[in-house]
Amino acid sequence: MKSLRTLLCCTALVAGGSANATDLEVTHWWTSGGEAAAVSEFAKAFDASGDKWIDGAIAGGGGTARPVMVSRIIGGDPMGAFQFNHGRQAEELIEAGLLKDMTAVAEAEGWKDIVNPPSLLDACTLDGKIYCAPVNIHSWQWLWLSNAAFEKAGVAVPTNWDEFVAAGPALREAGIQPLALGGQPWQSSGMFNVLMATVAGPEVLQTIYGEADAELAAGDEMKAVFSAAADARELAKGSNVQDWNQATNLVITDQAGGQIMGDWAQGEFAVAGEVAGEDYTCLPGLGVREIISTGGDAFYFPVNDDPEISAAQDRLAATLLSRETQVNFNLKKGSLPIRGDIDLAAANDCMKKGLEILAAGNTMPDVNLLNTEDTNNQLNDLFVQFFQDESITPEAAQERFVEIVRNKD
Amino acid sequence: MASEAKRPIGLFRNLAAKIAAIPMILTALVVFLGGTLWTVTYSFTNSKLLPRADFVGFDQYERLWATERWQVSIENLMIYGLCSLVFSFIIGFVLAALMDQKIRFENTFRTIILYPFALSFIVTGLVWQWLLNPDLGIQNVIRSLGFTNFDFNPLYNPDIVIYGVLIAGLWQGTGLVMVLMLAGLRGIDGDIWKAARVDGIPMWKTYLFIVIPMMRPVFITTLVIIASGIVRLYDLIVAQTSGGPGISSEVPAKYVYDYMFQGQNLGQGFAASTMMLLAVAIVIIPWAMLEFGGKKRV
């Protein structure tokens, strides 16, 4: 910390003493209630040091926001910093030299020692240089259940996926939508990847996506995953909503039994004033395998000629990973902190479960680390069709899945 | 010899007009033609997020035509295109013919019918999304009137969702067709009507065999306007269905956008847009040859 302060002082001097009040535009796609509350923690922490956080939120999720950000960077109008998911999304921008090398800040702050699990920092690293600041860990493998909905249907709250599937008919009879699923394509493919990681196991997912193993993709293990996906399709029938938070809202308001969604859903429960364990239950790894993927969000910093902005980017990166910001941000966001050395005493039941799994080392790489956006987009197309159109048999879907895996890069 | 001396004068005739046209000529050459050539060239590369000149032959096209979503998109565009062409012409012409009967309050009717055209496709899409929503829209209203078995839910049924989009498209676009047709009808000399009446030709026959053939230029103009609107169909889909349910209302323009920007696969997007260009060219070129090539000979 001390060395950074010296560094900051020096930069401040070089920039003529005015460096400590720079406007920095930060673009991100955190617009739902919980997300917005979390991002304002960043803004507060950054503003406290005298700089100004100019919020550039882009509504509509990553799929909408990413092209906007990329075209601004390529078009020569870069923002101060932008949020991406870790992984291969920014690969080409880095190779084209459009993003700033943050290795100096990372070394000054000792990111190598504090970031846990280390794979997060590896995801930011290309050719030994660090290009992004990881801010949180998000895992997809959660099943969120409404306790009141199960009470109304007269069945016990399930403790794993099979029990949940079995409870489906009872929920339907009680007029409750068993599984909430929004119409956005990424929700469908995300849900499938969760089923894949939990039903077949993380090794299978890693081999198929990481090594493009088409044989395994065509095998019996995946067949079981596709039949689980068909179950899920049956349960999800009739949830006519589009956005993920609308689907989460169905669970919050007890109109739906459950939702498979990443831990960012927790932020929505928190905003609605729901209490983990009382109002809702969470099953990491769908209660089948206690495993979480360590994807997440990271901030990247486009190269900027203006030395003041450059210095402010360094300050922002240091602020994002500081102890206090990490605690405040992640509590609001419902995600896990990227530092292993902080105490989340205020964490709720679900976050504690996640922290335990993380501490036990039951982690797997996120799909974004293994797949390019191109492959993800193809998976989106396949699964949004599969989950919305019952005429596609699991076998036919598996064939197309094998083709995508065979041709992936 | 004298003619040779005059030649440069021809170039400088109407000099101001020619200078004024330079920006548009440059735009057409550099932006439209240059951009098109660039896109076609790069559709043969494996460009991802950023364009790169790594040529892979027809790989992108092979993948494109093997993709189910592209096939669905083409099918949807054909259904939408054909229906929207036929219906907007028929409805537009009939409305214009009715409007042409020297009715009272013609201005009012014309305004009402043209009004939807003033709305953007995004607004149109949203309005019809609500109207066709089973819990808020038409189905709900009719059910609350007592017809509880009434079922009208096109947007959540993969088989007919494209017709739900078609309704919105027609509602928005027919007004313009009507106005164009009306202008064409007004351009028909009144004496022709009188002559037809003297000859005792019934009104519908006059329309069908005399007036419509005379309106050919108006029909061509309308065709071009409607057809270009069909090919670039994108915003209506995004606003109304986002391509759903599943991929059942996807269209080619959306495929291009999604793969170019969201999928970070420029090559695939370029290949798809080149196919769209090709489809337009197949329609336009024979027609243009007939239309303009024929005139030269006369």
Coordinates of N, CA and C in Angstrom, one line a residue, chain A residues 44 76 143 148 198 219 249 261 299 303 307 330 339-340 383:
Chain A
K44 N -18.6 5.5 -4.9 CA -18.3 6.2 -3.6 C -16.9 6.1 -3.2
G76 N -11.8 4.7 -31.4 CA -10.9 5.8 -30.9 C -11.5 6.7 -29.9
L143 N -29.3 -23.0 -7.5 CA -30.7 -23.2 -7.7 C -31.4 -22.4 -6.6
A148 N -41.9 -20.3 0.3 CA -43.4 -20.1 0.4 C -44.1 -20.9 -0.7
T198 N -23.1 -30.1 -13.2 CA -23.5 -30.8 -12.0 C -23.9 -32.2 -12.2
G219 N -21.2 -38.6 -26.0 CA -21.3 -39.8 -25.1 C -22.5 -39.9 -24.2
N249 N -37.7 -12.4 -10.1 CA -38.9 -11.8 -9.4 C -40.0 -12.8 -9.2
M261 N -29.9 -19.9 -11.6 CA -29.3 -18.6 -12.1 C -28.1 -18.4 -11.2
F299 N -12.5 -5.4 -14.5 CA -12.4 -4.1 -15.2 C -11.2 -4.1 -16.1
V303 N -6.2 1.9 -23.4 CA -5.0 2.8 -23.5 C -5.5 4.2 -23.7
P307 N -2.0 11.5 -19.8 CA -1.4 10.9 -18.6 C -2.2 11.0 -17.3
N330 N -19.2 -6.5 -2.7 CA -19.7 -7.9 -2.8 C -20.9 -8.2 -2.0
R339 N -10.7 -11.5 -2.8 CA -9.5 -11.6 -1.9 C -9.8 -12.7 -0.9
G340 N -8.8 -13.5 -0.6 CA -9.0 -14.5 0.4 C -8.9 -14.0 1.8
F383 N -29.6 -23.5 -27.4 CA -30.3 -23.8 -26.2 C -31.6 -22.9 -26.1

